[in-house]
Each structure stands twice: as structure tokens, then as C-alpha cells.
Short mmCIF file of C-alpha atoms and ligand atoms in Angstrom, two decimals:
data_model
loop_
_atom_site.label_atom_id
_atom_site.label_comp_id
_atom_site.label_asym_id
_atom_site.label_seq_id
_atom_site.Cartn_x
_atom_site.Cartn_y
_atom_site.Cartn_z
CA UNK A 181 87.76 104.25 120.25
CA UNK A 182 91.24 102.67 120.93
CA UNK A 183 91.46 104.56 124.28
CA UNK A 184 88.81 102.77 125.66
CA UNK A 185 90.87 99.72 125.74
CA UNK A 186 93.40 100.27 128.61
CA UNK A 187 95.82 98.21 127.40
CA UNK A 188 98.75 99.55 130.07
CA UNK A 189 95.75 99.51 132.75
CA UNK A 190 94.86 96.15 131.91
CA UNK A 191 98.51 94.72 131.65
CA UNK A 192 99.03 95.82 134.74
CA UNK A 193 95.70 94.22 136.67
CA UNK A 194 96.62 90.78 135.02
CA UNK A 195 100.09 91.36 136.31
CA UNK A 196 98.92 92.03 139.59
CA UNK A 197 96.38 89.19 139.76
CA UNK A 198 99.42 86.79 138.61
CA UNK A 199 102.17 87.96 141.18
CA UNK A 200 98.95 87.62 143.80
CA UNK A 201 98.54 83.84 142.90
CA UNK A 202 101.70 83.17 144.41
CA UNK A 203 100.92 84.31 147.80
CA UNK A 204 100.97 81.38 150.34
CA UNK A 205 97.30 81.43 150.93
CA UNK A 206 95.67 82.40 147.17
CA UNK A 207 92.94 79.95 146.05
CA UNK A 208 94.37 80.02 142.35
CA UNK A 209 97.56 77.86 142.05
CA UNK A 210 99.91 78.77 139.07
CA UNK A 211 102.45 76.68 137.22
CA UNK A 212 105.41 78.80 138.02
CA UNK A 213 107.86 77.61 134.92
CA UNK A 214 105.19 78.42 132.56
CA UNK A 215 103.88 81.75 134.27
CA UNK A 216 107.98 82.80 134.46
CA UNK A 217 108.38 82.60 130.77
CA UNK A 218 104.73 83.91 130.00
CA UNK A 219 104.90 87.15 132.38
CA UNK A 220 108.84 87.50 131.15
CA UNK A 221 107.72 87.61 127.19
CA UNK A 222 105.16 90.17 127.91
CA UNK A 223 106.68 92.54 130.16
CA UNK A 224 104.68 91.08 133.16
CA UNK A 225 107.65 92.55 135.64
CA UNK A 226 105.53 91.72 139.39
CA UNK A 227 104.50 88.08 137.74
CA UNK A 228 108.05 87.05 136.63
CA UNK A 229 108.90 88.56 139.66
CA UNK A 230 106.95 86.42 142.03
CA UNK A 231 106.90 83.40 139.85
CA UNK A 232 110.97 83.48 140.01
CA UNK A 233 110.38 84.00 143.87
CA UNK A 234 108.47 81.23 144.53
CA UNK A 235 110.68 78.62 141.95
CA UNK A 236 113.69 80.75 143.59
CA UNK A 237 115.14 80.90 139.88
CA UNK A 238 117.43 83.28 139.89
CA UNK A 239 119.81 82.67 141.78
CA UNK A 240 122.94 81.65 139.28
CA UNK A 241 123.33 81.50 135.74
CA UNK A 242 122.72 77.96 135.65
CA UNK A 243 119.36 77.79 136.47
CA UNK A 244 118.40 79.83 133.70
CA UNK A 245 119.81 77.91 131.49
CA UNK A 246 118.20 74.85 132.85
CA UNK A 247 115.07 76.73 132.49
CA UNK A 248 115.84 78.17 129.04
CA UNK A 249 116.13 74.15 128.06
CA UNK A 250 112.67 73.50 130.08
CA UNK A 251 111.25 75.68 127.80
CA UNK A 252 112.94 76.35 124.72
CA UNK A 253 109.90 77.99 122.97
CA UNK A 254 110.90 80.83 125.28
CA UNK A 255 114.83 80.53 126.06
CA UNK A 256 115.75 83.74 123.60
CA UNK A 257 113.74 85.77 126.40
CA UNK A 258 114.85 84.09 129.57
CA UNK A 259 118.36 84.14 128.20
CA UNK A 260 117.77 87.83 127.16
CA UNK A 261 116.38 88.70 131.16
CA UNK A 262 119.17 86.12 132.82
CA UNK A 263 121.91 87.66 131.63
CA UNK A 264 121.03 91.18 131.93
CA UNK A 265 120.10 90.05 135.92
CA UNK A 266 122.98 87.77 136.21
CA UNK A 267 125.35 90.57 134.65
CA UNK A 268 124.08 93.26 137.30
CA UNK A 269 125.09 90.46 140.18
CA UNK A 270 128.32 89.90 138.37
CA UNK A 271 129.06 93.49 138.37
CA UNK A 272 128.14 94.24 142.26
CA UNK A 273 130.06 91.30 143.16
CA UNK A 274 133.49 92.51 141.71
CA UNK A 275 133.07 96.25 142.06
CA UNK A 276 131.10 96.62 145.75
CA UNK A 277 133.86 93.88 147.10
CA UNK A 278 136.94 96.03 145.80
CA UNK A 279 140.29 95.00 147.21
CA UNK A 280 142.38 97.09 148.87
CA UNK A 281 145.47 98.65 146.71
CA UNK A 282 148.94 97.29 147.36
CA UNK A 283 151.82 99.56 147.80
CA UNK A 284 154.24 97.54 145.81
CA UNK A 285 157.65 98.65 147.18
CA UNK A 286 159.34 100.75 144.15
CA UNK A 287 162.23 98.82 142.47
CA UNK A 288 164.70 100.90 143.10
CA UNK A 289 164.57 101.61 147.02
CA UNK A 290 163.89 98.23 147.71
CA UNK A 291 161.75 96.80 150.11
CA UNK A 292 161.18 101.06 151.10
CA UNK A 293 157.60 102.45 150.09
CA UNK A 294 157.11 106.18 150.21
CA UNK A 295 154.41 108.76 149.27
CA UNK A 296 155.62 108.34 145.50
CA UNK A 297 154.43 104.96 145.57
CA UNK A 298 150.71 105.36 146.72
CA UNK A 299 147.58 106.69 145.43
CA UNK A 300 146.29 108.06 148.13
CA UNK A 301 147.30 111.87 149.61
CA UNK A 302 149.36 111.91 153.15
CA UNK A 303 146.68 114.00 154.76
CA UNK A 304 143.76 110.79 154.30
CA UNK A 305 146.78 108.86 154.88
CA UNK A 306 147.54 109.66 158.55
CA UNK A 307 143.74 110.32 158.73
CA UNK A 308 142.97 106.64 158.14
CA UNK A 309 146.40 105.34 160.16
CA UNK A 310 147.82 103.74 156.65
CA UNK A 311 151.22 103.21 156.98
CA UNK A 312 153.89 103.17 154.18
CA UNK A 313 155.10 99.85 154.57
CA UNK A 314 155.36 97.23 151.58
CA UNK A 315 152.18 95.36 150.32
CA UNK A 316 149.66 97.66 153.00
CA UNK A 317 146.62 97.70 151.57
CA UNK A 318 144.91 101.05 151.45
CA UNK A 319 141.62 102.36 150.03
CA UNK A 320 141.34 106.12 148.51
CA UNK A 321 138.13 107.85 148.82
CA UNK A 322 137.97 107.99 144.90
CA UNK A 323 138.06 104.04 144.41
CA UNK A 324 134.62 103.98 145.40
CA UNK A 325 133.28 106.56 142.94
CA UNK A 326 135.26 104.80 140.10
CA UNK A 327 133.23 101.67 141.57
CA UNK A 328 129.76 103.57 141.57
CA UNK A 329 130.82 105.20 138.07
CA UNK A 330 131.88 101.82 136.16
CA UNK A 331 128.28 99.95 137.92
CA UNK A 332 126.42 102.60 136.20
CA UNK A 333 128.22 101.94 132.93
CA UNK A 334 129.11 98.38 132.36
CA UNK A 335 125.50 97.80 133.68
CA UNK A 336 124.12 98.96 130.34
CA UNK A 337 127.56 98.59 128.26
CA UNK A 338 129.67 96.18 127.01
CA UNK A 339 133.38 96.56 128.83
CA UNK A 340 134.76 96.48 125.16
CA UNK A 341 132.75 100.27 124.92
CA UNK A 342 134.19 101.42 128.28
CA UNK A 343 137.64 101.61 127.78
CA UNK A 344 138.15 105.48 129.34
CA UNK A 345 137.19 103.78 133.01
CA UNK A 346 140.85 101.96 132.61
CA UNK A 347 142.45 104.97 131.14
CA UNK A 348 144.09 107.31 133.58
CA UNK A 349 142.54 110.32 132.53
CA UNK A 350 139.70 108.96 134.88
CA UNK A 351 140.85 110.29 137.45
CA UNK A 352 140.24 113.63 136.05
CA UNK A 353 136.20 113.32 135.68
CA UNK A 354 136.28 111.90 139.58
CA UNK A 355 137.69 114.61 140.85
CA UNK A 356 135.89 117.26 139.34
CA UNK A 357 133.17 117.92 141.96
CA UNK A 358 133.56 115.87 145.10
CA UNK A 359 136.22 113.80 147.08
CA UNK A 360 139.71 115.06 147.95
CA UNK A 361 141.69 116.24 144.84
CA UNK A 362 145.22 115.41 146.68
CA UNK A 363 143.93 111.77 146.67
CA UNK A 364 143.47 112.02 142.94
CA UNK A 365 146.92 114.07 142.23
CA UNK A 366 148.30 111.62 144.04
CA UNK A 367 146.83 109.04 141.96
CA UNK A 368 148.39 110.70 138.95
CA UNK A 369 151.54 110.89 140.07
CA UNK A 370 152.02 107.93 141.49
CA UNK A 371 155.27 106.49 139.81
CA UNK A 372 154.27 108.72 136.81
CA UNK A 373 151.16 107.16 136.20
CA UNK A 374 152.25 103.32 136.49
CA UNK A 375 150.26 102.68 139.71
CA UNK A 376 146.62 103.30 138.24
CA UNK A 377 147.66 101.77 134.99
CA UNK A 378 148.62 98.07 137.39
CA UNK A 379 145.08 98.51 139.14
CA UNK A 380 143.06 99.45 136.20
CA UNK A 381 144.59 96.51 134.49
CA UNK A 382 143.61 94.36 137.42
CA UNK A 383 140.64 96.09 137.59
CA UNK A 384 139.48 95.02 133.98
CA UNK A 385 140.40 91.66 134.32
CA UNK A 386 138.48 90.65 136.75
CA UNK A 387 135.65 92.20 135.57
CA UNK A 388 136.17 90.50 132.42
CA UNK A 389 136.39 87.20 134.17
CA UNK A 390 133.11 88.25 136.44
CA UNK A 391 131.22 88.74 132.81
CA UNK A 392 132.49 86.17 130.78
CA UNK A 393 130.58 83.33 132.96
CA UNK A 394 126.99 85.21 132.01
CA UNK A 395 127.79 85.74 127.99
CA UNK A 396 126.23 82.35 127.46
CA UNK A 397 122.94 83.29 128.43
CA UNK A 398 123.31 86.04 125.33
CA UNK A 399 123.41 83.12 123.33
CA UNK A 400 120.59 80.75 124.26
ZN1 ZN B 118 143.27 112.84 150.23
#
């Protein structure tokens, strides 16, 4: 008897018919405060989607908290669904905008920077017309799997559970089946080590700064 009551077939019509009210020209004219935190509490993703749209909510972590205090009946939810979208944002921002590494001249030859200091293999080196000189920037092609593999984590994981992606041994699981491998034995050797350790330490503070301004939305 109970399968005669589509209940994921129906969800999914009344979604529909709600994301369709906010078209420019529908006849039906939704609040789109109240339909935001309705559709959001029952998993209505194309009606929070287009209600959001049309109030242009989500664009910063303060607006869902002013919308979590329009409607505190329903601010554990939009809290809940603002931080998980503001995190995501947070996250793209820091690790699709990476810097490029410095090659801080090594203490003791003075202002003199040589493959030692870098973390990046002399063959992608003259390929990409980096010279050693101090404070180049340069990018190695295995910054921007580290990027794609710490999105994929941190999107889902606290950074406090995600310690390995600052440890060196890293470099080990990025190099195992793509990429250039000098690149990443160059990244281990660089000044034994002490070159990934600077970025990764970098590297986790900002991201720690990036995700600190959405943890209030946890809370609300
Ligand atoms: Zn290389």
C-alpha cells in the first residue's frame, strides 16, 4: 500500500512547482524568506535554490545570519546549509587563488638561490623560464593537485582531521600516478624538507583564517 504514495515523486513535483514560481513571468508569487527556510528544512534543493536566487541570499556569511535572525524558528537549518555553502566558497577562494612559492635565498649563501632551494625540478624549471633569483615566485605542477586534493577533503572535514595534507609525506601520495616525480623529489629535498614544511605552514593558516569567518553559522 505504502508504494502507492510516491513520496520521492511527489517531493520532487512540489519542488519543481516551487523553484517554477520564481520565474519572472509565473502567475503564483511566493514569499521567498519563508519558501528559503521551508524548501531548506525539507530537502526542497531546486526551491531553496531559486528562492535564494531570486532574494540573492547567498552571497556572504552575513546574510545568512541576518536571515537565520528573520526566522529563528528555522536558523539551526539555514545555519546548518550556510556554512556548509559558505565553507565550500571559503575553500575555493584560498586554494584555486594559490600564491606562487618564494625562493627564499638560503642563509648561508646569501642573497644566492640555487636548485637546493626550490621545489620545483630544473627540467619544468627552464621549461617554464623560472629563474633562480631571490623571492621569484614559481608554481610546481604538484601544487595544484595538493589544491584539488585538500578541496576534496576539507570540503567534508574539519582541518583539525586533515593534518597529513601539511605533513611532508604528501608529497608521496601526489606523486604516485601523475605529474613529474623530479618536481616532487625536489620538493623533498628542498633544504631537507624545510621548504614544504614553511608553505604547508602558510598553507594551513590561511585556510584556517578562510574557515574561521563561517564557524559561526555552525552555531546559530
Ligand atoms: Zn618537474
Amino acid at each position: 500500500m505504502a508504494q502507492k504514495y510516491n513520496i520521492e515523486g511527489i517531493s520532487a513535483t512540489v519542488d519543481y512547482i516551487i523553484s517554477r514560481s520564481f520565474d519572472q513571468n509565473s502567475p503564483r508569487k511566493l514569499d521567498p524568506v519563508e519558501t528559503f527556510a521551508l524548501a531548506a528544512s525539507h530537502q526542497l534543493k531546486a526551491g531553496q535554490k531559486a528562492a535564494a536566487r531570486s532574494l540573492k541570499l547567498l552571497e556572504d556569511v552575513e546574510d545568512f545570519e541576518n536571515l537565520a535572525r528573520a526566522l529563528p524558528h528555522y536558523s539551526g537549518v539555514i545555519g546548518l546549509l550556510g556554512a556548509q555553502s559558505m565553507r565550500t566558497k571559503a575553500l575555493v577562494k584560498v586554494l584555486a587563488n594559490l600564491q606562487r612559492l618564494d625562493a627564499i635565498p638560503s642563509l648561508e649563501g646569501g642573497y644566492h638561490v640555487d636548485q637546493y632551494d626550490v621545489m620545483i625540478c630544473r627540467e619544468c624549471r627552464d621549461k617554464l623560464s623560472y629563474t633562480l633569483e631571490p623571492y621569484m615566485g614559481y608554481r610546481p605542477d604538484w601544487v595544484y593537485r595538493w589544491a584539488a586534493t585538500a578541496l576534496n577533503e576539507l570540503v567534508n572535514k574539519p582541518l583539525s582531521e586533515c593534518e597529513h595534507l601539511f605533513h611532508i609525506s604528501i608529497l608521496h601520495e601526489l606523486g604516485e600516478d601523475r605529474g613529474c616525480r623530479d618536481c616532487i623529489r625536489a620538493a623533498l629535498e628542498a633544504k631537507d624538507g624545510e621548504c614544504f614544511k614553511s608553505w604547508a605552514e602558510d598553507m594551513r593558516s590561511e585556510l584556517q583564517d578562510a574557515l574561521r569567518a563561517v564557524d559561526c553559522l555552525y552555531g546559530l
